[in-house]
PDB file of C-alpha atoms in Angstrom:
ATOM      1  CA  MET S   1       0.000   0.000   0.000  1.00  0.00           C
ATOM      2  CA  LYS S   2       1.439   3.307  -0.990  1.00  0.00           C
ATOM      3  CA  LEU S   3       0.692   6.136   1.386  1.00  0.00           C
ATOM      4  CA  GLN S   4      -0.945   9.074  -0.308  1.00  0.00           C
ATOM      5  CA  LEU S   5      -2.191  12.289   1.233  1.00  0.00           C
ATOM      6  CA  LEU S   6      -3.291  15.281  -0.753  1.00  0.00           C
ATOM      7  CA  LEU S   7      -2.487  18.436   1.203  1.00  0.00           C
ATOM      8  CA  VAL S   8      -4.211  21.577   0.045  1.00  0.00           C
ATOM      9  CA  ALA S   9      -4.832  24.838   1.769  1.00  0.00           C
ATOM     10  CA  THR S  10      -8.548  24.268   1.303  1.00  0.00           C
ATOM     11  CA  LEU S  11     -11.211  23.917   3.987  1.00  0.00           C
ATOM     12  CA  LEU S  12     -14.907  23.205   3.341  1.00  0.00           C
ATOM     13  CA  LEU S  13     -16.873  24.543   6.288  1.00  0.00           C
ATOM     14  CA  THR S  14     -20.497  23.414   6.350  1.00  0.00           C
ATOM     15  CA  ALA S  15     -23.477  23.586   8.640  1.00  0.00           C
ATOM     16  CA  CYS S  16     -26.417  21.220   8.715  1.00  0.00           C
ATOM     17  CA  GLN S  17     -28.951  23.897   9.633  1.00  0.00           C
ATOM     18  CA  GLN S  18     -29.731  27.363   8.325  1.00  0.00           C
ATOM     19  CA  ARG S  19     -28.806  28.894  11.670  1.00  0.00           C
ATOM     20  CA  PRO S  20     -25.813  31.186  11.034  1.00  0.00           C
ATOM     21  CA  HIS S  21     -22.411  29.780  11.919  1.00  0.00           C
ATOM     22  CA  ILE S  22     -19.506  32.147  12.540  1.00  0.00           C
ATOM     23  CA  TYR S  23     -15.974  30.730  12.239  1.00  0.00           C
ATOM     24  CA  ILE S  24     -13.290  32.834  13.940  1.00  0.00           C
ATOM     25  CA  THR S  25      -9.647  32.377  12.959  1.00  0.00           C
ATOM     26  CA  ASN S  26      -7.057  34.061  15.171  1.00  0.00           C
ATOM     27  CA  GLN S  27      -3.404  34.508  14.282  1.00  0.00           C
ATOM     28  CA  GLY S  28      -1.323  36.130  16.963  1.00  0.00           C
ATOM     29  CA  TYR S  29      -3.824  37.797  19.283  1.00  0.00           C
ATOM     30  CA  SER S  30      -3.908  36.812  22.950  1.00  0.00           C
ATOM     31  CA  ASP S  31      -6.723  34.744  24.418  1.00  0.00           C
ATOM     32  CA  GLU S  32      -7.797  37.814  26.378  1.00  0.00           C
ATOM     33  CA  GLN S  33      -8.220  39.866  23.204  1.00  0.00           C
ATOM     34  CA  VAL S  34     -10.141  37.121  21.419  1.00  0.00           C
ATOM     35  CA  ASN S  35     -12.333  36.492  24.463  1.00  0.00           C
ATOM     36  CA  ARG S  36     -13.405  40.139  24.404  1.00  0.00           C
ATOM     37  CA  LEU S  37     -14.715  39.555  20.911  1.00  0.00           C
ATOM     38  CA  LEU S  38     -16.334  36.254  21.876  1.00  0.00           C
ATOM     39  CA  ASP S  39     -18.193  37.940  24.742  1.00  0.00           C
ATOM     40  CA  SER S  40     -20.059  39.990  22.141  1.00  0.00           C
ATOM     41  CA  ILE S  41     -20.242  37.408  19.357  1.00  0.00           C
ATOM     42  CA  ASN S  42     -21.723  34.789  21.687  1.00  0.00           C
ATOM     43  CA  LYS S  43     -24.727  37.050  22.249  1.00  0.00           C
ATOM     44  CA  LEU S  44     -25.677  36.783  18.582  1.00  0.00           C
ATOM     45  CA  ASP S  45     -28.187  34.251  17.298  1.00  0.00           C
ATOM     46  CA  ALA S  46     -25.474  32.116  15.729  1.00  0.00           C
ATOM     47  CA  ASP S  47     -23.231  29.141  16.375  1.00  0.00           C
ATOM     48  CA  ILE S  48     -19.588  30.037  17.036  1.00  0.00           C
ATOM     49  CA  THR S  49     -16.445  28.030  16.277  1.00  0.00           C
ATOM     50  CA  VAL S  50     -12.844  29.144  16.865  1.00  0.00           C
ATOM     51  CA  THR S  51     -10.622  27.436  14.274  1.00  0.00           C
ATOM     52  CA  ASP S  52      -6.915  26.621  14.241  1.00  0.00           C
ATOM     53  CA  LEU S  53      -6.433  27.677  10.623  1.00  0.00           C
ATOM     54  CA  SER S  54      -3.866  30.110   9.273  1.00  0.00           C
ATOM     55  CA  VAL S  55      -4.971  33.456   7.905  1.00  0.00           C
ATOM     56  CA  PRO S  56      -4.300  33.533   4.137  1.00  0.00           C
ATOM     57  CA  GLU S  57      -1.497  35.955   3.300  1.00  0.00           C
ATOM     58  CA  GLU S  58      -3.679  37.935   0.893  1.00  0.00           C
ATOM     59  CA  PHE S  59      -6.200  38.790   3.640  1.00  0.00           C
ATOM     60  CA  SER S  60      -6.024  42.052   5.550  1.00  0.00           C
ATOM     61  CA  ASP S  61      -5.494  41.974   9.318  1.00  0.00           C
ATOM     62  CA  THR S  62      -9.259  41.923   9.917  1.00  0.00           C
ATOM     63  CA  ALA S  63     -11.231  40.139   7.223  1.00  0.00           C
ATOM     64  CA  ILE S  64     -14.590  38.517   6.539  1.00  0.00           C
ATOM     65  CA  LEU S  65     -15.224  35.787   3.978  1.00  0.00           C
ATOM     66  CA  MET S  66     -18.645  34.375   3.138  1.00  0.00           C
ATOM     67  CA  HIS S  67     -20.663  32.551   0.499  1.00  0.00           C
ATOM     68  CA  PRO S  68     -21.567  34.732  -2.530  1.00  0.00           C
ATOM     69  CA  VAL S  69     -25.315  34.326  -1.961  1.00  0.00           C
ATOM     70  CA  SER S  70     -25.145  35.148   1.750  1.00  0.00           C
ATOM     71  CA  HIS S  71     -26.880  38.465   2.258  1.00  0.00           C
ATOM     72  CA  ASP S  72     -27.599  39.086   5.923  1.00  0.00           C
ATOM     73  CA  PRO S  73     -26.760  42.742   6.479  1.00  0.00           C
ATOM     74  CA  VAL S  74     -28.070  42.619  10.042  1.00  0.00           C
ATOM     75  CA  LEU S  75     -25.698  39.811  11.053  1.00  0.00           C
ATOM     76  CA  LEU S  76     -22.746  41.429   9.279  1.00  0.00           C
ATOM     77  CA  ALA S  77     -23.453  44.740  11.000  1.00  0.00           C
ATOM     78  CA  GLN S  78     -23.548  42.938  14.348  1.00  0.00           C
ATOM     79  CA  ILE S  79     -20.215  41.264  13.638  1.00  0.00           C
ATOM     80  CA  GLU S  80     -18.661  44.590  12.618  1.00  0.00           C
ATOM     81  CA  ARG S  81     -19.946  46.214  15.807  1.00  0.00           C
ATOM     82  CA  ALA S  82     -18.557  43.374  17.931  1.00  0.00           C
ATOM     83  CA  LEU S  83     -15.158  43.697  16.227  1.00  0.00           C
ATOM     84  CA  LEU S  84     -14.976  47.426  16.866  1.00  0.00           C
ATOM     85  CA  GLU S  85     -16.110  47.054  20.484  1.00  0.00           C
ATOM     86  CA  ALA S  86     -13.312  44.514  21.006  1.00  0.00           C
ATOM     87  CA  GLN S  87     -10.855  47.051  19.507  1.00  0.00           C
ATOM     88  CA  PHE S  88     -10.256  45.274  16.217  1.00  0.00           C
ATOM     89  CA  THR S  89     -10.233  47.244  12.975  1.00  0.00           C
ATOM     90  CA  MET S  90     -13.106  47.433  10.510  1.00  0.00           C
ATOM     91  CA  PRO S  91     -13.048  44.246   8.397  1.00  0.00           C
ATOM     92  CA  ASP S  92     -12.388  44.006   4.692  1.00  0.00           C
ATOM     93  CA  TYR S  93     -14.658  41.645   2.764  1.00  0.00           C
ATOM     94  CA  TYR S  94     -13.289  38.965   0.450  1.00  0.00           C
ATOM     95  CA  PRO S  95     -15.042  36.941  -2.264  1.00  0.00           C
ATOM     96  CA  PHE S  96     -15.921  33.276  -2.079  1.00  0.00           C
ATOM     97  CA  ALA S  97     -12.950  30.882  -2.268  1.00  0.00           C
ATOM     98  CA  LYS S  98     -10.379  33.623  -1.671  1.00  0.00           C
ATOM     99  CA  GLY S  99      -7.387  31.994  -0.027  1.00  0.00           C
ATOM    100  CA  LEU S 100      -8.960  28.645  -0.941  1.00  0.00           C
ATOM    101  CA  HIS S 101     -11.353  28.884   1.998  1.00  0.00           C
ATOM    102  CA  PHE S 102     -14.990  27.998   1.345  1.00  0.00           C
ATOM    103  CA  TYR S 103     -18.198  28.545   3.309  1.00  0.00           C
ATOM    104  CA  ASN S 104     -21.782  27.507   2.786  1.00  0.00           C
ATOM    105  CA  GLN S 105     -24.683  29.942   2.600  1.00  0.00           C
ATOM    106  CA  SER S 106     -25.269  30.132   6.351  1.00  0.00           C
ATOM    107  CA  SER S 107     -21.617  30.455   7.391  1.00  0.00           C
ATOM    108  CA  VAL S 108     -19.284  33.428   7.806  1.00  0.00           C
ATOM    109  CA  GLY S 109     -15.523  33.389   8.329  1.00  0.00           C
ATOM    110  CA  VAL S 110     -13.932  36.090  10.494  1.00  0.00           C
ATOM    111  CA  TYR S 111     -10.126  36.334  10.267  1.00  0.00           C
ATOM    112  CA  LEU S 112      -7.914  38.186  12.742  1.00  0.00           C
ATOM    113  CA  ARG S 113      -4.174  38.705  12.266  1.00  0.00           C
ATOM    114  CA  ASN S 114      -2.111  40.644  14.787  1.00  0.00           C
ATOM    115  CA  PRO S 115      -0.047  43.159  12.752  1.00  0.00           C
ATOM    116  CA  ALA S 116       2.344  43.621  15.683  1.00  0.00           C
ATOM    117  CA  LEU S 117       3.780  40.160  15.175  1.00  0.00           C
ATOM    118  CA  THR S 118       6.543  39.690  12.630  1.00  0.00           C
ATOM    119  CA  ASN S 119       7.844  36.427  11.224  1.00  0.00           C
ATOM    120  CA  TYR S 120       4.754  34.688  12.554  1.00  0.00           C
ATOM    121  CA  TYR S 121       4.262  31.211  11.184  1.00  0.00           C
ATOM    122  CA  LYS S 122       1.532  28.768  12.080  1.00  0.00           C
ATOM    123  CA  MET S 123       2.540  25.156  11.709  1.00  0.00           C
ATOM    124  CA  PRO S 124       0.402  23.265   9.193  1.00  0.00           C
ATOM    125  CA  ARG S 125      -1.591  20.340  10.492  1.00  0.00           C
ATOM    126  CA  TYR S 126       0.233  17.997   8.133  1.00  0.00           C
ATOM    127  CA  LEU S 127       3.487  17.806   6.200  1.00  0.00           C
ATOM    128  CA  ARG S 128       4.576  15.113   3.777  1.00  0.00           C
ATOM    129  CA  THR S 129       7.685  13.877   2.049  1.00  0.00           C
ATOM    130  CA  GLN S 130       8.284  14.493  -1.646  1.00  0.00           C
ATOM    131  CA  TYR S 131      10.760  12.670  -3.918  1.00  0.00           C
ATOM    132  CA  CYS S 132      12.338  10.882  -0.964  1.00  0.00           C
ATOM    133  CA  ASN S 133      14.489   7.840  -1.746  1.00  0.00           C
ATOM    134  CA  TRP S 134      13.909   6.144   1.595  1.00  0.00           C
ATOM    135  CA  ALA S 135      10.268   6.539   2.546  1.00  0.00           C
ATOM    136  CA  ASP S 136       6.844   7.946   1.877  1.00  0.00           C
ATOM    137  CA  ALA S 137       5.669   9.718   5.006  1.00  0.00           C
ATOM    138  CA  THR S 138       3.204  12.155   6.483  1.00  0.00           C
ATOM    139  CA  ALA S 139       3.603  13.975   9.779  1.00  0.00           C
ATOM    140  CA  ALA S 140       0.626  15.265  11.753  1.00  0.00           C
ATOM    141  CA  PHE S 141       1.229  18.140  14.183  1.00  0.00           C
ATOM    142  CA  LEU S 142      -1.358  18.280  16.951  1.00  0.00           C
ATOM    143  CA  PRO S 143      -2.273  21.455  18.881  1.00  0.00           C
ATOM    144  CA  ASN S 144      -1.169  19.818  22.159  1.00  0.00           C
ATOM    145  CA  GLY S 145       2.446  19.709  20.953  1.00  0.00           C
ATOM    146  CA  GLN S 146       2.432  16.056  19.935  1.00  0.00           C
ATOM    147  CA  PHE S 147       3.339  14.762  16.489  1.00  0.00           C
ATOM    148  CA  VAL S 148       2.486  11.518  14.728  1.00  0.00           C
ATOM    149  CA  PHE S 149       4.855  10.458  11.939  1.00  0.00           C
ATOM    150  CA  GLU S 150       3.457   7.708   9.705  1.00  0.00           C
ATOM    151  CA  TYR S 151       5.893   6.356   7.150  1.00  0.00           C
ATOM    152  CA  GLU S 152       6.456   3.530   4.729  1.00  0.00           C
ATOM    153  CA  LEU S 153      10.054   2.545   4.165  1.00  0.00           C
ATOM    154  CA  ILE S 154      10.881   1.751   0.578  1.00  0.00           C
ATOM    155  CA  ASN S 155      12.293  -1.765   0.587  1.00  0.00           C
ATOM    156  CA  GLN S 156      15.198  -1.559  -1.820  1.00  0.00           C
ATOM    157  CA  SER S 157      15.508  -5.337  -2.126  1.00  0.00           C
ATOM    158  CA  LYS S 158      11.985  -5.558  -3.509  1.00  0.00           C
ATOM    159  CA  LYS S 159      12.110  -2.382  -5.531  1.00  0.00           C
ATOM    160  CA  SER S 160      12.522  -4.226  -8.810  1.00  0.00           C
ATOM    161  CA  ASP S 161       9.384  -6.320  -8.257  1.00  0.00           C
ATOM    162  CA  LYS S 162       6.530  -3.948  -8.982  1.00  0.00           C
ATOM    163  CA  ASN S 163       3.821  -6.572  -8.452  1.00  0.00           C
ATOM    164  CA  LYS S 164       4.437  -7.235  -4.786  1.00  0.00           C
ATOM    165  CA  GLU S 165       1.933  -5.543  -2.470  1.00  0.00           C
ATOM    166  CA  ASP S 166       4.246  -5.810   0.533  1.00  0.00           C
ATOM    167  CA  ASP S 167       6.868  -3.430  -0.858  1.00  0.00           C
ATOM    168  CA  PHE S 168       5.707  -0.905   1.729  1.00  0.00           C
ATOM    169  CA  ASP S 169       5.187  -1.472   5.459  1.00  0.00           C
ATOM    170  CA  LEU S 170       3.369   1.282   7.348  1.00  0.00           C
ATOM    171  CA  GLN S 171       5.104   2.311  10.572  1.00  0.00           C
ATOM    172  CA  LYS S 172       4.531   5.034  13.126  1.00  0.00           C
ATOM    173  CA  LEU S 173       6.647   7.323  15.300  1.00  0.00           C
ATOM    174  CA  GLU S 174       5.236   9.663  17.951  1.00  0.00           C
ATOM    175  CA  GLY S 175       6.702  12.380  20.123  1.00  0.00           C
ATOM    176  CA  GLU S 176       6.737  16.114  20.827  1.00  0.00           C
ATOM    177  CA  TRP S 177       7.244  18.982  18.403  1.00  0.00           C
ATOM    178  CA  SER S 178       8.130  22.653  18.818  1.00  0.00           C
ATOM    179  CA  PHE S 179       8.573  25.497  16.364  1.00  0.00           C
ATOM    180  CA  ALA S 180      10.714  28.582  16.987  1.00  0.00           C
ATOM    181  CA  ASN S 181      10.480  32.015  15.388  1.00  0.00           C
ATOM    182  CA  ASN S 182      13.834  31.425  13.691  1.00  0.00           C
ATOM    183  CA  GLY S 183      12.082  28.904  11.449  1.00  0.00           C
ATOM    184  CA  GLN S 184      13.360  25.801  13.200  1.00  0.00           C
ATOM    185  CA  LEU S 185      11.083  22.817  13.748  1.00  0.00           C
ATOM    186  CA  GLN S 186      12.282  20.345  16.369  1.00  0.00           C
ATOM    187  CA  LEU S 187      11.047  16.793  16.898  1.00  0.00           C
ATOM    188  CA  LYS S 188      11.647  14.905  20.136  1.00  0.00           C
ATOM    189  CA  SER S 189      10.930  11.289  20.958  1.00  0.00           C
ATOM    190  CA  GLU S 190      11.435   9.880  24.456  1.00  0.00           C
ATOM    191  CA  LEU S 191      13.021  13.213  25.479  1.00  0.00           C
ATOM    192  CA  GLN S 192      15.699  12.938  22.787  1.00  0.00           C
ATOM    193  CA  THR S 193      15.939  15.349  19.861  1.00  0.00           C
ATOM    194  CA  ILE S 194      15.619  13.164  16.805  1.00  0.00           C
ATOM    195  CA  GLN S 195      15.573  15.801  14.066  1.00  0.00           C
ATOM    196  CA  ARG S 196      15.607  19.526  13.419  1.00  0.00           C
ATOM    197  CA  TYR S 197      14.222  21.088  10.252  1.00  0.00           C
ATOM    198  CA  LEU S 198      14.739  24.573   8.854  1.00  0.00           C
ATOM    199  CA  LEU S 199      11.795  26.272   7.154  1.00  0.00           C
ATOM    200  CA  SER S 200      12.143  27.893   3.739  1.00  0.00           C
ATOM    201  CA  HIS S 201       9.676  29.050   1.102  1.00  0.00           C
ATOM    202  CA  ALA S 202       9.817  28.206  -2.575  1.00  0.00           C
ATOM    203  CA  GLU S 203       7.718  26.899  -5.453  1.00  0.00           C
ATOM    204  CA  ARG S 204       7.217  23.273  -6.363  1.00  0.00           C
ATOM    205  CA  ASP S 205       6.039  21.793  -9.637  1.00  0.00           C
ATOM    206  CA  THR S 206       2.585  20.190  -9.497  1.00  0.00           C
ATOM    207  CA  PHE S 207       0.005  18.870 -11.951  1.00  0.00           C
ATOM    208  CA  PHE S 208      -1.447  22.395 -11.963  1.00  0.00           C
ATOM    209  CA  GLY S 209       1.906  24.081 -12.557  1.00  0.00           C
ATOM    210  CA  MET S 210       4.214  25.811 -10.117  1.00  0.00           C
ATOM    211  CA  ARG S 211       2.692  26.340  -6.681  1.00  0.00           C
ATOM    212  CA  PRO S 212       4.001  27.998  -3.491  1.00  0.00           C
ATOM    213  CA  ALA S 213       5.326  25.622  -0.872  1.00  0.00           C
ATOM    214  CA  ASP S 214       6.744  25.575   2.636  1.00  0.00           C
ATOM    215  CA  ILE S 215       9.782  23.308   2.794  1.00  0.00           C
ATOM    216  CA  PHE S 216      11.305  21.858   5.965  1.00  0.00           C
ATOM    217  CA  THR S 217      14.887  20.724   5.357  1.00  0.00           C
ATOM    218  CA  PRO S 218      16.477  18.318   7.887  1.00  0.00           C
ATOM    219  CA  GLN S 219      19.516  19.667   9.742  1.00  0.00           C
ATOM    220  CA  LEU S 220      20.729  16.502  11.468  1.00  0.00           C
ATOM    221  CA  GLN S 221      21.907  13.209  10.031  1.00  0.00           C
ATOM    222  CA  SER S 222      19.603  10.614  11.535  1.00  0.00           C
ATOM    223  CA  ASP S 223      20.014   6.853  11.593  1.00  0.00           C
ATOM    224  CA  LYS S 224      16.271   6.754  10.896  1.00  0.00           C
ATOM    225  CA  LEU S 225      16.467   7.385   7.167  1.00  0.00           C
ATOM    226  CA  PHE S 226      12.931   8.702   6.804  1.00  0.00           C
ATOM    227  CA  LEU S 227      13.839  11.580   9.139  1.00  0.00           C
ATOM    228  CA  ASN S 228      16.441  12.715   6.592  1.00  0.00           C
ATOM    229  CA  CYS S 229      13.741  13.497   4.033  1.00  0.00           C
ATOM    230  CA  GLU S 230      12.439  16.981   3.342  1.00  0.00           C
ATOM    231  CA  LEU S 231       8.916  17.676   4.556  1.00  0.00           C
ATOM    232  CA  VAL S 232       6.676  19.927   2.486  1.00  0.00           C
ATOM    233  CA  ILE S 233       3.256  21.449   2.210  1.00  0.00           C
ATOM    234  CA  ILE S 234       2.277  22.665  -1.251  1.00  0.00           C
ATOM    235  CA  TYR S 235      -0.516  25.206  -1.515  1.00  0.00           C
ATOM    236  CA  GLY S 236      -3.092  25.159  -4.283  1.00  0.00           C
ATOM    237  CA  GLU S 237      -2.377  21.696  -5.667  1.00  0.00           C
TER     238      GLU S 237
END
């Protein structure tokens, strides 16, 4: 079985009922600042969800995204008022699918980015290997600081036999992760640092042409060969 995971910066946010659903994405504001907004937003006749997404780079520091046929001026005015009362700026509105984020007709996305923070980077939920000679792997990064690395070592002795289904054996490694503002991702397992990666930004070739990518390049030589592979996330595949 060959491990495959399509990573795209796309989220489909849906709601089963017509009751409005407001999704709030925070990047860099303190819990206290966001809670001030939630105190007002929670009084509205709407469901509220705080996401762990990243704010698309093309969005302004305060932004609203909604479905093109959503026309609820009363709700939007209430959201604007709540933002201003919580000392956020007036939001800019963005069209459907901007930043590859999608909402249904009853949902609204509110995006908050703290302009005071520089070099802010939010770790993606998943990274994967690309063109690695030793393994196919995906790494999941959980909000609680844990990571789950699932990988399939490429068995070189069987590489010439394309018909064998057991060429790949799924394995798993778990531990703790941390990311520093200098762009360094660190993985620890059983209290030992097992790999460090350095973040860079470039473009990678995809079926749809060149697309922006975040690339994590290993800095240590590990005896676990799959940890010597680059990890990537490619946007807009």
